[in-house]
Structures are given as structure tokens and as C-alpha cells.
Short mmCIF file of C-alpha atoms in Angstrom, two decimals:
data_model
loop_
_atom_site.label_atom_id
_atom_site.label_comp_id
_atom_site.label_asym_id
_atom_site.label_seq_id
_atom_site.Cartn_x
_atom_site.Cartn_y
_atom_site.Cartn_z
CA MET A 1 -50.81 -33.24 -6.95
CA GLY A 2 -48.23 -35.47 -7.60
CA GLY A 3 -43.87 -35.91 -7.95
CA LYS A 4 -43.52 -36.56 -4.28
CA LEU A 5 -41.76 -39.27 -2.38
CA VAL A 6 -43.58 -42.09 -1.96
CA LEU A 7 -42.14 -44.40 0.65
CA GLY A 8 -43.58 -48.49 0.91
CA HIS A 9 -44.60 -50.85 -1.74
CA TYR A 10 -47.70 -51.61 -3.36
CA LYS A 11 -49.09 -54.39 -5.46
CA ALA A 12 -50.15 -51.78 -8.24
CA LEU A 13 -50.55 -48.18 -9.31
CA LEU A 14 -53.88 -47.78 -10.97
CA VAL A 15 -54.31 -44.94 -13.44
CA ASP A 16 -57.25 -43.05 -14.82
CA ILE A 17 -56.81 -40.94 -17.84
CA GLY A 18 -59.53 -38.99 -18.31
CA ASN A 19 -60.30 -35.50 -20.63
CA THR A 20 -59.30 -33.31 -18.18
CA GLN A 21 -57.14 -34.79 -15.70
CA ILE A 22 -55.58 -37.89 -14.71
CA LYS A 23 -56.67 -40.03 -11.42
CA TYR A 24 -54.28 -42.22 -9.74
CA ALA A 25 -54.34 -44.32 -6.53
CA LEU A 26 -51.98 -46.79 -5.06
CA VAL A 27 -53.11 -50.05 -3.68
CA ASN A 28 -52.48 -53.28 -2.36
CA GLN A 29 -56.39 -54.02 -2.51
CA SER A 30 -59.72 -52.33 -3.54
CA SER A 31 -60.27 -51.12 -0.35
CA ASP A 32 -57.37 -49.03 -0.71
CA LEU A 33 -59.55 -46.68 -3.09
CA GLY A 34 -60.07 -44.22 -0.23
CA ASP A 35 -56.56 -42.41 -1.15
CA VAL A 36 -57.18 -41.15 -4.86
CA ASN A 37 -54.84 -38.45 -6.29
CA PHE A 38 -55.02 -36.30 -9.05
CA CYS A 39 -52.59 -34.71 -10.92
CA GLN A 40 -51.67 -33.03 -14.99
CA TYR A 41 -48.89 -34.89 -16.15
CA PRO A 42 -47.74 -38.52 -16.41
CA ASP A 43 -44.20 -37.62 -15.19
CA ASP A 44 -45.45 -36.37 -11.73
CA LEU A 45 -46.19 -40.15 -11.08
CA ILE A 46 -42.31 -41.25 -11.19
CA SER A 47 -42.33 -41.61 -7.56
CA TYR A 48 -45.53 -43.70 -7.26
CA ILE A 49 -44.63 -45.65 -10.56
CA GLN A 50 -41.50 -46.42 -8.38
CA SER A 51 -43.02 -47.79 -5.64
CA ALA A 52 -45.53 -50.07 -6.91
CA GLU A 53 -44.91 -53.84 -8.37
CA GLN A 54 -46.91 -52.81 -11.18
CA LEU A 55 -49.15 -49.88 -13.57
CA LEU A 56 -52.64 -50.51 -14.53
CA VAL A 57 -53.83 -47.80 -16.77
CA SER A 58 -57.34 -46.91 -18.37
CA SER A 59 -57.33 -43.78 -20.88
CA VAL A 60 -59.76 -43.14 -24.14
CA GLY A 61 -57.36 -41.62 -26.32
CA HIS A 62 -54.46 -39.55 -24.92
CA SER A 63 -51.69 -41.96 -26.69
CA SER A 64 -49.28 -39.49 -26.16
CA LEU A 65 -49.45 -39.34 -22.26
CA VAL A 66 -50.13 -43.44 -22.42
CA ALA A 67 -46.81 -43.98 -23.96
CA THR A 68 -44.52 -41.83 -21.72
CA LEU A 69 -46.40 -43.81 -18.70
CA VAL A 70 -45.28 -46.88 -20.49
CA GLU A 71 -41.84 -45.34 -20.98
CA LEU A 72 -41.15 -44.45 -17.30
CA CYS A 73 -42.61 -48.34 -16.40
CA ASP A 74 -40.02 -49.75 -18.72
CA GLN A 75 -37.19 -47.31 -16.95
CA SER A 76 -37.96 -48.02 -13.10
CA ASN A 77 -38.64 -52.03 -15.01
CA ILE A 78 -42.31 -52.11 -13.61
CA ALA A 79 -44.54 -53.81 -15.31
CA CYS A 80 -47.49 -51.91 -17.43
CA LYS A 81 -50.75 -53.31 -18.34
CA VAL A 82 -52.67 -50.72 -20.95
CA VAL A 83 -56.45 -52.02 -20.01
CA GLU A 84 -58.71 -52.24 -23.15
CA THR A 85 -62.50 -53.13 -23.47
CA GLU A 86 -62.92 -56.72 -24.63
CA SER A 87 -65.97 -58.78 -25.44
CA LYS A 88 -66.05 -60.41 -22.39
CA THR A 89 -64.55 -59.37 -19.11
CA LEU A 90 -64.57 -61.85 -15.49
CA GLY A 91 -67.78 -63.09 -17.07
CA ILE A 92 -69.58 -60.06 -18.17
CA GLN A 93 -70.67 -59.67 -22.00
CA CYS A 94 -70.26 -56.65 -23.59
CA ALA A 95 -73.43 -55.63 -26.11
CA TYR A 96 -71.13 -54.06 -28.67
CA LYS A 97 -70.63 -56.22 -31.65
CA GLN A 98 -67.36 -54.08 -32.10
CA PHE A 99 -66.48 -54.27 -28.36
CA GLU A 100 -63.40 -52.71 -29.06
CA THR A 101 -65.48 -48.83 -29.54
CA LEU A 102 -67.01 -48.97 -26.33
CA GLY A 103 -64.72 -46.75 -24.21
CA VAL A 104 -62.82 -48.35 -21.54
CA ASP A 105 -63.81 -46.08 -19.11
CA ARG A 106 -67.41 -47.26 -19.32
CA TRP A 107 -66.48 -50.75 -19.12
CA MET A 108 -63.89 -50.02 -16.00
CA ALA A 109 -67.41 -48.30 -14.97
CA ILE A 110 -69.17 -51.12 -15.64
CA LEU A 111 -66.74 -53.98 -14.12
CA ALA A 112 -66.66 -51.96 -10.78
CA ALA A 113 -70.57 -52.09 -11.06
CA ARG A 114 -71.20 -55.59 -11.17
CA GLU A 115 -68.65 -55.63 -8.23
CA ILE A 116 -71.28 -53.01 -5.93
CA THR A 117 -74.75 -54.63 -6.97
CA PRO A 118 -76.25 -58.17 -8.22
CA LEU A 119 -79.34 -55.72 -9.22
CA PRO A 120 -80.11 -54.73 -12.91
CA VAL A 121 -78.04 -51.58 -12.92
CA ALA A 122 -77.24 -48.25 -14.78
CA VAL A 123 -73.93 -46.93 -14.91
CA ILE A 124 -74.01 -43.28 -15.28
CA ASP A 125 -70.34 -41.38 -15.67
CA LEU A 126 -71.36 -37.20 -16.16
CA GLY A 127 -68.34 -35.78 -17.76
CA THR A 128 -67.89 -33.83 -21.22
CA ALA A 129 -69.95 -36.08 -22.08
CA ASN A 130 -72.55 -38.02 -20.24
CA THR A 131 -72.71 -42.01 -20.49
CA CYS A 132 -74.67 -44.12 -19.56
CA ASP A 133 -74.90 -47.84 -19.67
CA ILE A 134 -77.53 -50.78 -18.36
CA VAL A 135 -76.09 -54.07 -17.31
CA ILE A 136 -78.60 -57.06 -16.25
CA ASP A 137 -77.19 -59.98 -14.73
CA ASN A 138 -73.94 -60.44 -16.48
CA ARG A 139 -75.24 -58.82 -19.72
CA HIS A 140 -74.08 -55.45 -20.85
CA ILE A 141 -77.44 -54.55 -22.95
CA GLY A 142 -76.27 -51.08 -24.08
CA GLY A 143 -76.83 -47.62 -23.45
CA TRP A 144 -76.89 -44.01 -24.60
CA ILE A 145 -74.32 -41.19 -24.73
CA SER A 146 -75.41 -37.10 -24.72
CA PRO A 147 -73.16 -34.35 -24.28
CA GLY A 148 -71.64 -33.45 -21.18
CA PHE A 149 -72.52 -29.93 -19.11
CA SER A 150 -69.79 -28.14 -20.63
CA VAL A 151 -70.09 -29.29 -24.06
CA MET A 152 -74.01 -28.38 -24.07
CA ARG A 153 -73.31 -25.51 -22.43
CA GLU A 154 -70.40 -24.21 -25.19
CA SER A 155 -73.09 -25.56 -27.96
CA LEU A 156 -75.55 -23.39 -27.23
CA LEU A 157 -73.51 -20.44 -26.92
CA SER A 158 -72.13 -21.21 -30.00
CA ASN A 159 -75.59 -21.76 -32.03
CA THR A 160 -77.81 -19.58 -30.54
CA GLN A 161 -77.88 -15.65 -31.06
CA GLN A 162 -78.50 -13.44 -28.07
CA VAL A 163 -77.69 -16.37 -25.76
CA PHE A 164 -74.88 -15.55 -23.57
CA ALA A 165 -73.57 -17.47 -20.10
CA ASP A 166 -70.50 -17.62 -17.74
CA THR A 167 -68.41 -20.22 -16.81
CA ARG A 168 -69.40 -21.36 -13.21
CA SER A 169 -71.46 -24.15 -12.82
CA PRO A 170 -74.20 -24.68 -10.79
CA GLU A 171 -73.95 -26.37 -7.56
CA PHE A 172 -77.86 -26.99 -7.60
CA LEU A 173 -80.68 -26.69 -9.84
CA LYS A 174 -82.88 -23.55 -9.47
CA ILE A 175 -85.24 -21.30 -11.90
CA GLY A 176 -83.10 -18.80 -13.52
CA GLU A 177 -83.68 -15.64 -13.03
CA THR A 178 -80.80 -14.27 -15.99
CA THR A 179 -79.99 -15.59 -19.22
CA GLN A 180 -76.72 -16.76 -17.82
CA ASP A 181 -78.49 -18.71 -14.83
CA CYS A 182 -80.94 -19.60 -17.43
CA VAL A 183 -78.38 -21.38 -19.32
CA SER A 184 -76.67 -22.73 -16.64
CA TYR A 185 -79.65 -24.44 -14.76
CA GLY A 186 -81.11 -25.35 -17.84
CA CYS A 187 -77.87 -27.60 -18.85
CA LEU A 188 -78.21 -28.86 -15.41
CA ALA A 189 -81.97 -29.66 -16.00
CA SER A 190 -81.10 -31.79 -18.99
CA GLN A 191 -77.67 -33.62 -17.01
CA THR A 192 -80.41 -34.39 -14.14
CA GLY A 193 -83.28 -35.49 -16.78
CA PHE A 194 -80.33 -37.99 -18.33
CA VAL A 195 -80.09 -39.65 -14.88
CA LEU A 196 -84.01 -39.79 -14.05
CA MET A 197 -84.80 -41.28 -17.48
CA ALA A 198 -82.17 -43.88 -17.12
CA GLU A 199 -84.26 -44.65 -13.82
CA GLN A 200 -87.63 -44.65 -15.78
CA TYR A 201 -86.30 -47.05 -17.80
CA LEU A 202 -85.00 -49.70 -15.49
CA SER A 203 -88.19 -48.92 -13.26
CA GLN A 204 -90.92 -50.05 -16.38
CA HIS A 205 -89.07 -53.39 -16.28
CA TYR A 206 -87.83 -54.71 -12.96
CA GLU A 207 -89.07 -54.22 -9.47
CA ASN A 208 -85.41 -54.40 -8.05
CA TYR A 209 -82.62 -52.00 -9.57
CA ALA A 210 -79.79 -49.51 -8.75
CA ILE A 211 -78.74 -46.15 -10.34
CA LEU A 212 -74.65 -45.56 -10.39
CA VAL A 213 -73.37 -42.22 -10.87
CA THR A 214 -69.99 -41.46 -11.41
CA GLY A 215 -67.91 -38.29 -12.91
CA GLY A 216 -67.37 -34.46 -12.32
CA GLY A 217 -71.13 -33.59 -12.26
CA GLN A 218 -72.03 -35.71 -9.89
CA ASN A 219 -72.45 -33.59 -6.98
CA SER A 220 -74.75 -30.95 -8.19
CA LEU A 221 -77.54 -33.56 -9.33
CA GLY A 222 -79.49 -32.58 -6.25
CA LEU A 223 -80.78 -36.42 -6.24
CA GLN A 224 -79.58 -37.60 -2.78
CA LYS A 225 -82.96 -38.06 -1.35
CA ASN A 226 -83.76 -40.71 -4.38
CA GLU A 227 -82.74 -44.01 -2.48
CA LYS A 228 -82.03 -45.46 -5.85
CA ILE A 229 -79.54 -43.45 -6.70
CA SER A 230 -76.12 -43.65 -5.49
CA LEU A 231 -73.08 -41.33 -6.02
CA PHE A 232 -69.71 -43.49 -6.88
CA PRO A 233 -66.28 -40.71 -7.17
CA ASN A 234 -64.04 -43.25 -8.68
CA LEU A 235 -65.86 -46.42 -10.62
CA VAL A 236 -62.91 -46.44 -13.44
CA LEU A 237 -60.31 -47.51 -10.54
CA ARG A 238 -62.27 -49.37 -8.94
CA GLY A 239 -62.91 -51.34 -11.86
CA LEU A 240 -59.32 -51.46 -12.84
CA SER A 241 -58.88 -52.94 -9.17
CA ARG A 242 -61.03 -55.57 -9.85
CA LEU A 243 -58.76 -56.32 -12.79
CA LEU A 244 -55.75 -56.59 -10.40
CA GLU A 245 -57.32 -59.05 -8.67
CA SER A 246 -58.09 -61.44 -11.82
CA PHE A 247 -54.40 -61.17 -12.85
CA GLU A 248 -53.73 -62.50 -8.94
CA ALA A 249 -55.70 -65.26 -9.33
CA LYS A 250 -54.26 -66.66 -12.74
#
């Protein structure tokens, strides 16, 4: 959705440009994040931009979309902040020596996670790529990157003879009884194992810890009974909202 008339005036429009869609939320404070919407093109956000004092955007790549947003903000005389990964933000230290190579979406999710819990935490994003970042106290110690569900499936189909699948994504993990189902459930099993290995790592080092999962693949995990694992649909936007608060404090 997008492009509709927006009434009222807000502190900021938060925008997360992902690989397949744009997430956004008009906010006055972090508690506003319950109202999150989606669109495909920056032009869909014109009325939202005009209803905000400023725009904060997180984007991995997609420079043309970011440029369009900046231009729209200039036309409406609205401040636009394109957020980037830093070596240290809000007291949290990045593990990468070349910190600018850590995806800003991961960095925003890390900032959000540290607001949610003070415990040792694995921040997991299940999307086109699956990423895991471990944060201890205020120190990001590193993480993992693996292919996401769709990339795993496409790679398997393009590199293996006599293996085929459909385009449906399973809602939960089962044992496949056809080649199509075996591919889908196998990729989901690998994705679920990615999350469980993060839990195993933390459980070997810490008595108390948390696993926060975001991204499009979170709802099919089937791990709701695991009290250590919590699902958060909008960690990147929540990280952006933390930056909004820090800007206001300056």
C-alpha cells in the first residue's frame, strides 16, 4: 500500500528498503511501531514524507531508490538521514574492523536487540540471506551469513539433476513424501537449524541468553515453544527509532 492521504504531523518517517519491498512507519516515538506498512516504490511515500519532520532510511544497496527518496525529501523540504553502519553506535561496538562492510540492516537490528534485552543475544534475520549476529554486553562479537530459504532452493534446483520443486513455501516443517516437498522441507530444516545452532552456541557459553528472530522466514520456524526464542517482525525499523531518539537528545 502507499500514496494515500496522511493526516497529522509526525516526528519521523522510518524507511527500511529490503530486497523485495519497502517497509515504513510514521512515528512520534518507538511505541508507534505497531503501525508498519509496505510498498514497492519510493513515490508511494510522497504523502507520508509530507507528514513528517524528517526521514530516516536504512538500505543495503538500492542506491537508486535511496536517491529517489532523498530527492522527494528535498522537494518537500524535509530532512533526510541515510543511516550507515558505524564502528560504534549508542555505545555498541561493531566487531568488524571494516565496519562499513557490515550491512546496515544487521546493524539496525543489533541496536534494536540491545534495547529489547540486556542478555547475551543472537540477532537473526531470515530473508534472502540468513544472518546471525551475536551481541555480548555492548559488544558485537561477529556472526554468520548463510543462504536464505529461496536461495537454497534455487541453488539446489539449478545445480542438481532430477531434483525439482514448486514455488510454495511451507508453513511448518514436516517430512516430505514427494521430491517437491522434500526440497521445501529440507530447505526449511536447514533454516531452522541455523537458528538452533545460534542457540547452541549461546547455551554453551552463557546460562541466560536470548534469540531474537526477524525477517520473512520467522513464521515458519515452528519454534514457538522454545522460551529462549522470540519473533520480532520489525527489528530494523525499531533500530531506526532508537537513532531518532539519539538525534533528539543531541
